[in-house]
PDB file of C-alpha atoms in Angstrom:
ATOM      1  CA  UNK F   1     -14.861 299.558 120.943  1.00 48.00           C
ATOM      2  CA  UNK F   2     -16.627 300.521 124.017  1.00 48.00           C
ATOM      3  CA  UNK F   3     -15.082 300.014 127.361  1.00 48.00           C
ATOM      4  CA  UNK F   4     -17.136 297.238 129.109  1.00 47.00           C
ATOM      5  CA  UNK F   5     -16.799 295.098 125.728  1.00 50.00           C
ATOM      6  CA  UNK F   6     -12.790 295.718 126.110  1.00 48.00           C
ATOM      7  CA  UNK F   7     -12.989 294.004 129.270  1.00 49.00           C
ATOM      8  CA  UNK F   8     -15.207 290.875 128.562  1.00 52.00           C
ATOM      9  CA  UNK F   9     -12.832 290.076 125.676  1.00 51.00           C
ATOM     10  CA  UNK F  10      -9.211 290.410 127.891  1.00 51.00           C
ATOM     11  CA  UNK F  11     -11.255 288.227 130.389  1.00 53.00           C
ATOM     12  CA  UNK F  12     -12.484 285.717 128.238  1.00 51.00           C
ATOM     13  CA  UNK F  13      -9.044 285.501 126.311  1.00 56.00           C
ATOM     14  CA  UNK F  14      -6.982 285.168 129.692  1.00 59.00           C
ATOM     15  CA  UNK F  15      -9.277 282.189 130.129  1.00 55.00           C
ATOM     16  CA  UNK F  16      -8.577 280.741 126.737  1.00 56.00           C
ATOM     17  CA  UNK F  17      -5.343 281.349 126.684  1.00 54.00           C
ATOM     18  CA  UNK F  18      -4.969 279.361 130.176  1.00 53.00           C
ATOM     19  CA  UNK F  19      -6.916 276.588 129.290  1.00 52.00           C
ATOM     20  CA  UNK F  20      -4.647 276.140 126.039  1.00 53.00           C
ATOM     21  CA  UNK F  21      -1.164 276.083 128.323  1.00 53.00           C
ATOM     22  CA  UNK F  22      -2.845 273.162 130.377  1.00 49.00           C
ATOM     23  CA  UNK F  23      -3.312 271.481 127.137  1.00 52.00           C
ATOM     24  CA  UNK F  24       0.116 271.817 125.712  1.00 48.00           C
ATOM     25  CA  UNK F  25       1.563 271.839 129.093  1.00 49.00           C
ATOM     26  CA  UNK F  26       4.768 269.970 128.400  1.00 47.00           C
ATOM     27  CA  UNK F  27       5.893 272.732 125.898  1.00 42.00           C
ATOM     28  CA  UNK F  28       4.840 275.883 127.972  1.00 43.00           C
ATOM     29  CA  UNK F  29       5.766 275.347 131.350  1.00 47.00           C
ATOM     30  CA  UNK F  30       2.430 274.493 132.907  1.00 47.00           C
ATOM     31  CA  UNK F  31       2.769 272.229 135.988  1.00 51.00           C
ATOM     32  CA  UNK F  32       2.938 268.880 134.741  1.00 51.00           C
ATOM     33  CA  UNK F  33       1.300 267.298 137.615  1.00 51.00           C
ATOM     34  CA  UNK F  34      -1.915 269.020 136.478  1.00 49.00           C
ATOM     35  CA  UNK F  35      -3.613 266.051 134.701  1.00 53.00           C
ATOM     36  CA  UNK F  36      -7.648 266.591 135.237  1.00 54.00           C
ATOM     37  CA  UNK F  37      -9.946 269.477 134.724  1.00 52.00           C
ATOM     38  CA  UNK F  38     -10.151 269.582 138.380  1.00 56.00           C
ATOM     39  CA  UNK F  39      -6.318 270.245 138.820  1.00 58.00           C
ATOM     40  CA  UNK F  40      -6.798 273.027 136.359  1.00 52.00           C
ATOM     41  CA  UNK F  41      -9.380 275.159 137.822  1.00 53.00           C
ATOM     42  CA  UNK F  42      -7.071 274.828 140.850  1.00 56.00           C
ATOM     43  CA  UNK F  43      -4.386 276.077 138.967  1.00 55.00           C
ATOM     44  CA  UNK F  44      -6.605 279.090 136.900  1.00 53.00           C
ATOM     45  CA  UNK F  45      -7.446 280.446 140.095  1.00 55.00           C
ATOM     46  CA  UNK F  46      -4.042 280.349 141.825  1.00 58.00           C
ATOM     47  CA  UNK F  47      -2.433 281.665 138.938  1.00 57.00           C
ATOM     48  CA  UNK F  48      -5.213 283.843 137.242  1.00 53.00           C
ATOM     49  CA  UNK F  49      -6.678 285.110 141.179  1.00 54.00           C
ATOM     50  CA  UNK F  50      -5.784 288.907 140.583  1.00 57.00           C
ATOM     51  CA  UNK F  51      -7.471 288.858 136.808  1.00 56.00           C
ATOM     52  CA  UNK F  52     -10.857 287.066 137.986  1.00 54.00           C
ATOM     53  CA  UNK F  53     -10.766 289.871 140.367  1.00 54.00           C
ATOM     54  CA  UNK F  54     -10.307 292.418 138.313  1.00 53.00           C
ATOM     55  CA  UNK F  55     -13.057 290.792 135.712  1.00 56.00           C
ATOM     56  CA  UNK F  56     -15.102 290.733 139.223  1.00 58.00           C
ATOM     57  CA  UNK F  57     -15.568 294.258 139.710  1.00 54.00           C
ATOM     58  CA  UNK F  58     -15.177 295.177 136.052  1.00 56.00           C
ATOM     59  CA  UNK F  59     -18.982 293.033 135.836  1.00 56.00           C
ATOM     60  CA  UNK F  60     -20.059 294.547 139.097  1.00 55.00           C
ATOM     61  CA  UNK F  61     -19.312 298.166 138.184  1.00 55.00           C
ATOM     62  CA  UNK F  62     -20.347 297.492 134.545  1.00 60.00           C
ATOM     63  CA  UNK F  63     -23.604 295.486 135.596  1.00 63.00           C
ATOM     64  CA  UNK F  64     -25.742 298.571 134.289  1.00 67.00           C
ATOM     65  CA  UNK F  65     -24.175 298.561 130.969  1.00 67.00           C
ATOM     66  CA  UNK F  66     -24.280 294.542 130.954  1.00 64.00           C
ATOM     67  CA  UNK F  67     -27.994 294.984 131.408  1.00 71.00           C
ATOM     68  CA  UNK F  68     -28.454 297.404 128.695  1.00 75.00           C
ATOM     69  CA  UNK F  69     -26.520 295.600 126.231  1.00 73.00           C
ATOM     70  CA  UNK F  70     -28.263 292.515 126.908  1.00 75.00           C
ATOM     71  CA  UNK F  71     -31.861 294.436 126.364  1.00 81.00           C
ATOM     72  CA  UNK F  72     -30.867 296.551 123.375  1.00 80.00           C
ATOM     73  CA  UNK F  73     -29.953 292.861 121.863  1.00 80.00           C
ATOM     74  CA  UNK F  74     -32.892 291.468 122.838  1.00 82.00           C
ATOM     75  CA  UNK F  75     -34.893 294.355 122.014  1.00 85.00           C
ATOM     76  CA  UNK F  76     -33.308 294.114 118.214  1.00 84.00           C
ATOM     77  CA  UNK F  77     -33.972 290.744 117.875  1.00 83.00           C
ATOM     78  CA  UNK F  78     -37.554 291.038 119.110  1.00 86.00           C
ATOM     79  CA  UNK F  79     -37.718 293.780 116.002  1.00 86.00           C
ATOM     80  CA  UNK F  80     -36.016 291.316 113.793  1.00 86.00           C
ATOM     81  CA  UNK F  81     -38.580 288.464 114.490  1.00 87.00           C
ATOM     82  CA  UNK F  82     -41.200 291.363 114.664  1.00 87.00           C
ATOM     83  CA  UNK F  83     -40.365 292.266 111.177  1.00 85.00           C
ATOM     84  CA  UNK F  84     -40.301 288.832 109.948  1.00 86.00           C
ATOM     85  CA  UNK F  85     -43.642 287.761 111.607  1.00 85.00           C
ATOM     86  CA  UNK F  86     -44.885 290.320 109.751  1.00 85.00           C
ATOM     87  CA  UNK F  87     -43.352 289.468 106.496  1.00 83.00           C
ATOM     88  CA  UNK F  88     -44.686 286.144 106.950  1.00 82.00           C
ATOM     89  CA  UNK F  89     -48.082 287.027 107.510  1.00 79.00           C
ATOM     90  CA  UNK F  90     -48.306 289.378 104.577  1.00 78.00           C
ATOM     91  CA  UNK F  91     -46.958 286.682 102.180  1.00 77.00           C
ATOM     92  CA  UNK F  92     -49.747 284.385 103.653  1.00 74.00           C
ATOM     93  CA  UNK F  93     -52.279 287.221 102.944  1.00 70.00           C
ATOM     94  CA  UNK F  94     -51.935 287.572  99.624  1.00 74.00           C
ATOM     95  CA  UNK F  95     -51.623 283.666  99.342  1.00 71.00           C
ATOM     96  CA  UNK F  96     -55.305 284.069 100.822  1.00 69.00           C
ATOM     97  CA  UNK F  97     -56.537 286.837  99.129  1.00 73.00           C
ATOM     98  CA  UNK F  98     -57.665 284.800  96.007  1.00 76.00           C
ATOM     99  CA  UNK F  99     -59.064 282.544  97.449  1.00 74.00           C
ATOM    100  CA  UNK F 100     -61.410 284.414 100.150  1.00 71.00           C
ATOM    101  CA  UNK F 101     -62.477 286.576  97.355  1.00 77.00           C
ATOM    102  CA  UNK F 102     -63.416 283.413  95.416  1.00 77.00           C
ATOM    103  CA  UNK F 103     -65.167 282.105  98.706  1.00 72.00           C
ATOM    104  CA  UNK F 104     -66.957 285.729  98.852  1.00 78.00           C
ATOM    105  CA  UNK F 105     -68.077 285.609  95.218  1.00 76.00           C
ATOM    106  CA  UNK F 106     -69.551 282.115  95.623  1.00 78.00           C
ATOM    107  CA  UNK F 107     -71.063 282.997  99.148  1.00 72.00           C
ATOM    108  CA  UNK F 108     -72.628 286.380  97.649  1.00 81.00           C
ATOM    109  CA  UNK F 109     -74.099 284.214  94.426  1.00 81.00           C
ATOM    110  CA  UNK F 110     -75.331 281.878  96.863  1.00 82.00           C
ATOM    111  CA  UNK F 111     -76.946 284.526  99.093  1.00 76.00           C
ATOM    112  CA  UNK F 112     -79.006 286.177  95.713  1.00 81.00           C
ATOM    113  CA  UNK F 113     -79.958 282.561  94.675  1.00 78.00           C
ATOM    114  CA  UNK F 114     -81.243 282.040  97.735  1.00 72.00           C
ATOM    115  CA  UNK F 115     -83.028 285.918  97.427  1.00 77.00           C
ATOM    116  CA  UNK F 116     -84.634 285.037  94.250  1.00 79.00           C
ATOM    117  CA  UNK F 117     -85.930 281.661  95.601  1.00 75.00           C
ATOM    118  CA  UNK F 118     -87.388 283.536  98.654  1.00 73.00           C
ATOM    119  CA  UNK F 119     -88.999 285.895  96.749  1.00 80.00           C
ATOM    120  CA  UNK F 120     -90.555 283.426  94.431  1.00 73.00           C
ATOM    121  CA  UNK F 121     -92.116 281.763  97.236  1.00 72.00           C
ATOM    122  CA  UNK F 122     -93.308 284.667  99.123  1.00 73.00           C
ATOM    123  CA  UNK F 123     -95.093 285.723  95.393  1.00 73.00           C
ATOM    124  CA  UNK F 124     -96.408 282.166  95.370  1.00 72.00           C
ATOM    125  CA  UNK F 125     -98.287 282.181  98.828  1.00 72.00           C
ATOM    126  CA  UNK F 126     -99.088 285.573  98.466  1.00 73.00           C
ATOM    127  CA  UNK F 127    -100.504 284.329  94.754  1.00 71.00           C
ATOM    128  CA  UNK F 128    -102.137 281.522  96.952  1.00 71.00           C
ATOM    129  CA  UNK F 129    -103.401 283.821 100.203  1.00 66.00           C
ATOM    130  CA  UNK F 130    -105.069 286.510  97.468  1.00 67.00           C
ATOM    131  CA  UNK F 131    -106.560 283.271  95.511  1.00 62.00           C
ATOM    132  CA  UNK F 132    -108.369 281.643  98.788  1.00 68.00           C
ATOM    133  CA  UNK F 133    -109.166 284.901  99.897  1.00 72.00           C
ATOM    134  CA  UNK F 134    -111.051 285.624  96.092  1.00 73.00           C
ATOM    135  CA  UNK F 135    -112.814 282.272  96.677  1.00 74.00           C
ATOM    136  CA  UNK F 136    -113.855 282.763  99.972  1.00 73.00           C
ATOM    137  CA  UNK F 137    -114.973 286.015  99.344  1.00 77.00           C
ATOM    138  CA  UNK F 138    -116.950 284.996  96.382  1.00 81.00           C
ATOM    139  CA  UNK F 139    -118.678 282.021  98.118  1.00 82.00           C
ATOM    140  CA  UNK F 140    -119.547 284.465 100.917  1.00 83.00           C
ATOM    141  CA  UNK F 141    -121.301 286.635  98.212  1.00 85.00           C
ATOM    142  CA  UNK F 142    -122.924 284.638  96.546  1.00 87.00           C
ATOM    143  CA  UNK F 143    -124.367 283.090  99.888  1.00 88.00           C
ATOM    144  CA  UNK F 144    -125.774 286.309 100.581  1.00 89.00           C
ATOM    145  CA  UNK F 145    -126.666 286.745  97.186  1.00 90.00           C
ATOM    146  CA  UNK F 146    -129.168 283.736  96.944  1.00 91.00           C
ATOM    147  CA  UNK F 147    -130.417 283.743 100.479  1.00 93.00           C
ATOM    148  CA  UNK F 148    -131.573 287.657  99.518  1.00 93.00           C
ATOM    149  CA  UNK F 149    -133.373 286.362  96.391  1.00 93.00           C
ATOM    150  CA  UNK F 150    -135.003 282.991  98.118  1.00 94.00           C
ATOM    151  CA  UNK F 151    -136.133 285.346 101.242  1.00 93.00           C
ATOM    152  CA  UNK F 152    -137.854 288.254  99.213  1.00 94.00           C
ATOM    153  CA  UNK F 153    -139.647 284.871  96.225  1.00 94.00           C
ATOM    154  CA  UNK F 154    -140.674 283.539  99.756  1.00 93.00           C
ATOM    155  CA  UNK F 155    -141.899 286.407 101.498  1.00 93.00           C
ATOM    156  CA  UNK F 156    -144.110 287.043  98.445  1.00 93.00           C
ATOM    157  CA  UNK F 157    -145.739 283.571  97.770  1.00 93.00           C
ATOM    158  CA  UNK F 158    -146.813 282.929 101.299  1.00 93.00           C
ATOM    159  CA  UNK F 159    -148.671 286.201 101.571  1.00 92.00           C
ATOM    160  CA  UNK F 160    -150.185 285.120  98.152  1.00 91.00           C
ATOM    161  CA  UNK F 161    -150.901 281.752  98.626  1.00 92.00           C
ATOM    162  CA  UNK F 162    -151.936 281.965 102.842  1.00 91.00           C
ATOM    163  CA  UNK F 163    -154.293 285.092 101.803  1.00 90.00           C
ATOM    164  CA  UNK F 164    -155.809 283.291  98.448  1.00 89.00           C
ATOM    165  CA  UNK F 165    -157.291 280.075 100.587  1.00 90.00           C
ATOM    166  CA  UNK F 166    -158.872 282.446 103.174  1.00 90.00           C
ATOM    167  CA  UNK F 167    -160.612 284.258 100.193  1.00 87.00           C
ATOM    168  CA  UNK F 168    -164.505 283.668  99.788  1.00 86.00           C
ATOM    169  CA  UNK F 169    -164.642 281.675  95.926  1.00 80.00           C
ATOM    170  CA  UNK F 170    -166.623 284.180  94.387  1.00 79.00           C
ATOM    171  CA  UNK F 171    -163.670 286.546  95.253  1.00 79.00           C
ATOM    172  CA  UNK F 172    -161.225 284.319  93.391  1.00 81.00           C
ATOM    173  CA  UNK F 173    -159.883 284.920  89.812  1.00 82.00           C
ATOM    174  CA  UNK F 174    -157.811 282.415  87.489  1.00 82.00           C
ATOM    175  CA  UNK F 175    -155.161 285.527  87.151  1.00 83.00           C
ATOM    176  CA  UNK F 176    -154.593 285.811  91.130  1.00 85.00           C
ATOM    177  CA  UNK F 177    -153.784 281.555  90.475  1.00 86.00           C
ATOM    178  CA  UNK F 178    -151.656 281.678  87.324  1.00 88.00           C
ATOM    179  CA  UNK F 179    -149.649 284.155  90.055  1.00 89.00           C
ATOM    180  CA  UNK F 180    -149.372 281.928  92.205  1.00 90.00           C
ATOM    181  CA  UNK F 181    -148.237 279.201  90.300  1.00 91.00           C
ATOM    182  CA  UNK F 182    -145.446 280.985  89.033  1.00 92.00           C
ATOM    183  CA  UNK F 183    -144.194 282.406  92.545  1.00 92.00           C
ATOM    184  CA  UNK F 184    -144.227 279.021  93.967  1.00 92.00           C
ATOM    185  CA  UNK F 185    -142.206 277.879  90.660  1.00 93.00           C
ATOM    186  CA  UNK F 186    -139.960 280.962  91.766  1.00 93.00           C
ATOM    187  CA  UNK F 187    -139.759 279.808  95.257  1.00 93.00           C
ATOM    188  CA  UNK F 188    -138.675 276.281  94.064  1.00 93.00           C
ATOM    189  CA  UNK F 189    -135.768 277.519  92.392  1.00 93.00           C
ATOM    190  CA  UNK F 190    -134.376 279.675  94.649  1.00 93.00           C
ATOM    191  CA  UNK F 191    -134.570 277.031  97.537  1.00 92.00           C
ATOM    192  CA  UNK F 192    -132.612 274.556  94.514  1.00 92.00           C
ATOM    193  CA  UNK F 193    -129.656 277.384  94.566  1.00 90.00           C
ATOM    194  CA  UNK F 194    -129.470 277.817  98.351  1.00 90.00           C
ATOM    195  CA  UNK F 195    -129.503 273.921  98.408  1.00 89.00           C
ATOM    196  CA  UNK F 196    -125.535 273.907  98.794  1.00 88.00           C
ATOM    197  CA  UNK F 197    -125.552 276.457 101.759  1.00 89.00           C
ATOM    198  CA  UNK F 198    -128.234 274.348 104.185  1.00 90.00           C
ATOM    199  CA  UNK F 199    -127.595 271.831 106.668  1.00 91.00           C
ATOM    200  CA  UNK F 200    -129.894 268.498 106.643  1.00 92.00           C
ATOM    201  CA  UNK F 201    -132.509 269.851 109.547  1.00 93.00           C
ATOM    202  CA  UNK F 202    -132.612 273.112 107.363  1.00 92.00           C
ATOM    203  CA  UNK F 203    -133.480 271.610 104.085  1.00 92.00           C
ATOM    204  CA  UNK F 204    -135.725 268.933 105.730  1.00 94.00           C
ATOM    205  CA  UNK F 205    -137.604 272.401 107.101  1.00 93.00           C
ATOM    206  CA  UNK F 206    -137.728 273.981 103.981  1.00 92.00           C
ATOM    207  CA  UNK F 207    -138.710 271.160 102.176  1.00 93.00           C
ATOM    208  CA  UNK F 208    -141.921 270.681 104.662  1.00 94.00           C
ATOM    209  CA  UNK F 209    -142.987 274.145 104.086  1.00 94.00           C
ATOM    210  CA  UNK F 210    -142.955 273.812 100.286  1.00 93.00           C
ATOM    211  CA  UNK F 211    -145.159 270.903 100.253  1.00 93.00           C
ATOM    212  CA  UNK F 212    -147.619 272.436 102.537  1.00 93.00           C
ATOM    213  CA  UNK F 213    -147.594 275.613 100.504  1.00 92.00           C
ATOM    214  CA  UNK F 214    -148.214 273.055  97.477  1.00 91.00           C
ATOM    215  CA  UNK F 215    -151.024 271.531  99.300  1.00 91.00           C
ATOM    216  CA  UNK F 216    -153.027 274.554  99.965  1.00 91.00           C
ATOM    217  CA  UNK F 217    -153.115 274.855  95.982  1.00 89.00           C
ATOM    218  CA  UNK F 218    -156.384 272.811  96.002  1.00 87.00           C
ATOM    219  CA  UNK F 219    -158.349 275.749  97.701  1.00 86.00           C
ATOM    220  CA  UNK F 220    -156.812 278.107  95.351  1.00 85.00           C
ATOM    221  CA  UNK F 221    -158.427 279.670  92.333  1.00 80.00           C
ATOM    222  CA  UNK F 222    -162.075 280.042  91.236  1.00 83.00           C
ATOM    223  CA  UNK F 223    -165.200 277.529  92.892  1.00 80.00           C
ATOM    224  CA  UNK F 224    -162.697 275.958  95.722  1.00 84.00           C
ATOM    225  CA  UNK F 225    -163.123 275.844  99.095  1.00 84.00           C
ATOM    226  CA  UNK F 226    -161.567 278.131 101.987  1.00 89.00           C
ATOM    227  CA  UNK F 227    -159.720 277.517 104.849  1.00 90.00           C
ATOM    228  CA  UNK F 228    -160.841 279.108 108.260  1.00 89.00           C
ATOM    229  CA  UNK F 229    -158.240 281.670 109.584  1.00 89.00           C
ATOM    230  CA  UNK F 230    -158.708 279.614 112.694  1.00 91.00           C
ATOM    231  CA  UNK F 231    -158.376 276.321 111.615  1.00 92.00           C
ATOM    232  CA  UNK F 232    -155.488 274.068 112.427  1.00 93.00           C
ATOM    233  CA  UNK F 233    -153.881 273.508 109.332  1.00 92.00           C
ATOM    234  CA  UNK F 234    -153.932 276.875 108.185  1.00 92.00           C
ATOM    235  CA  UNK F 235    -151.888 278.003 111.673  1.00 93.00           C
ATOM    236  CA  UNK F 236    -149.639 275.077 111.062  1.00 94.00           C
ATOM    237  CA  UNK F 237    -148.735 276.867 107.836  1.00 93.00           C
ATOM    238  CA  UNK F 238    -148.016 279.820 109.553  1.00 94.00           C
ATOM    239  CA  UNK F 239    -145.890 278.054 111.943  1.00 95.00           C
ATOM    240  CA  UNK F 240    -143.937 276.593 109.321  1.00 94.00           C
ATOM    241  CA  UNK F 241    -143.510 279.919 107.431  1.00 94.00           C
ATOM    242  CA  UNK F 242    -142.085 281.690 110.649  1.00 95.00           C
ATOM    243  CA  UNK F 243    -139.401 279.125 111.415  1.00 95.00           C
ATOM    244  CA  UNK F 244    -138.555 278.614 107.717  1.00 95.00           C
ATOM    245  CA  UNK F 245    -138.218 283.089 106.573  1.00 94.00           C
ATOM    246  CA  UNK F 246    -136.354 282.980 110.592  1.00 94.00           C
ATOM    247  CA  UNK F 247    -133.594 280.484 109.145  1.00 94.00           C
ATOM    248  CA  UNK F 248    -133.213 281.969 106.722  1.00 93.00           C
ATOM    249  CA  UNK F 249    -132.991 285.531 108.303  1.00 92.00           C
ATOM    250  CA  UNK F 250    -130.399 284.557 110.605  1.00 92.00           C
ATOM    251  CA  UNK F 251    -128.321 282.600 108.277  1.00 90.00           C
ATOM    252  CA  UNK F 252    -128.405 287.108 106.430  1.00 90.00           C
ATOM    253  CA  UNK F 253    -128.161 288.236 109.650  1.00 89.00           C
ATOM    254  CA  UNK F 254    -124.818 286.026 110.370  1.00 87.00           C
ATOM    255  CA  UNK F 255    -123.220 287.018 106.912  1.00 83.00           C
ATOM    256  CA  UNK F 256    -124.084 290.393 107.296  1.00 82.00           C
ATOM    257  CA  UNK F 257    -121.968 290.538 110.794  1.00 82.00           C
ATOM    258  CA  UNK F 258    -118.927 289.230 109.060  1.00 76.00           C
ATOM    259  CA  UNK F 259    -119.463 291.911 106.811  1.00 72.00           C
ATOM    260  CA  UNK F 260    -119.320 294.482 108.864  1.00 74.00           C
ATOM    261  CA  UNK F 261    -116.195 293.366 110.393  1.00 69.00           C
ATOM    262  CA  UNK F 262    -114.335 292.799 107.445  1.00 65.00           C
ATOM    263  CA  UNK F 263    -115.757 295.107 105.003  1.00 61.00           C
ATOM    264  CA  UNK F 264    -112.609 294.939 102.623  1.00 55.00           C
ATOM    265  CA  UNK F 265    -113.310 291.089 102.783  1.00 52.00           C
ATOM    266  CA  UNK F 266    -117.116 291.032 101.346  1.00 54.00           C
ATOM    267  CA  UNK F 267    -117.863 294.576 100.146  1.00 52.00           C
ATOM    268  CA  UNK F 268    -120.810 293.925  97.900  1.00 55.00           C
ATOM    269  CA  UNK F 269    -122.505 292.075 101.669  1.00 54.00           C
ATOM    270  CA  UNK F 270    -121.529 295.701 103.283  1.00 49.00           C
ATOM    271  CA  UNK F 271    -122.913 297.804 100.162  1.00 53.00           C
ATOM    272  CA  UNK F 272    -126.581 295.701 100.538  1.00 52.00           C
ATOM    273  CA  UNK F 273    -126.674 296.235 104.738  1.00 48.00           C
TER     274      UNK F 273
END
């Protein structure tokens, strides 16, 4: 046993060992008088003054080793409870394990649920985006497509039928009129398919022209009568034919310009300009 733990147990005998003679006093020859706690520890240190020095400066020369007891002790315990903690903690681990790894398996199924549903939706609008995109570009197209054809069945019955009433009648032939008849029939039904694409002023224009084109039939064909170049109904006519082929130019002109700047968008418009 080491030396400082020698002393603490004679001192904290001697202390027992008085306290017991106060309580059997009668039988060891404590002072009889002594009948309170007070009277004892009056008594201890009369009787017990040279060993509570001693056990004085025992602790004061021993205070070092005092101290380093005291931290070694605390310093195992601290490793005990250490230790244990840790114990603890790894039993509540594995108690966890299980069920983190069920948590993870349900979040991860989630999570590729929620993949699949993303993706199906992104397919959808894409399905969606690349079906407007078809329409529009086909309605664009076919725009084009019908202005093209009503311009050039235009272009050519006006020369025919503006030219044929300026003709002298002996000039005339019934195969120049059966033309004619069957461009302004052409005419007709190109302005019926372009019908869709014109606003209300642009119809009402178109449909103006037409009957003033129809009109001019009676001085077509053998025996009828001219019109002067000068006259005023033949340079109404022309008036009419200008601001119905520039409509219809611009509305081109306007699809050919989206055209150009989205040629992936209408490629058959880029291919014609």
């Amino acid at each position: 046993m080491r030396p400082s733990a020698l002393f603490g147990f004679w001192g904290v005998s001697t202390i027992l060992w008085r306290f017991l003679q106060f309580l059997v006093q009668p039988r060891i020859g404590v002072p009889e008088h002594m009948h309170n706690i007070g009277e004892f520890l009056i008594w201890l240190l009369s009787t017990s003054g040279p060993t509570l020095a001693v056990l004085t400066l025992l602790g004061f020369v021993f205070r070092e080793k005092w101290k380093q007891l005291l931290t070694r002790s605390l310093t195992v315990e601290l490793e005990r409870l250490k230790h244990q903690l840790q114990l603890e903690q790894a039993v509540h681990a594995a108690g966890l394990t299980p069920m983190l790894e069920s948590v993870k398996h349900d979040f991860q199924r989630q999570l590729e649920a929620y993949k699949v549903t993303l993706i199906a939706q992104a397919e959808e609008v894409k399905i969606r985006g690349d079906l407007k995109k078809t329409i529009a570009t086909r309605y664009v197209e076919v725009q084009f497509e019908r202005f093209l054809k009503v311009e050039a069945a235009l272009a050519k019955t006006s020369g025919l039928i503006l030219n044929e009433v300026l003709y002298p009648p002996h000039l005339r032939r019934v195969e120049q009129l059966t033309g004619i008849l069957e461009s302004l029939a052409e005419v007709n039904v190109r302005f019926n398919e372009c019908e869709m694409f014109l606003s209300t002023e642009e119809r009402l224009l178109s449909v103006n022209y037409l009957k003033t084109l129809a009109d001019f039939l009676d001085h077509c064909g053998p025996g009828k009568d001219p019109i002067a170049r000068e006259s005023a109904v033949w340079r109404e006519a022309v008036r009419e034919r200008i601001s119905v082929e520039n409509m219809i130019r611009n509305r081109i002109h306007v699809m050919a310009e989206i055209a150009n700047a989205n040629p992936a968008v209408t490629p058959k418009i880029t291919e014609a300009v």
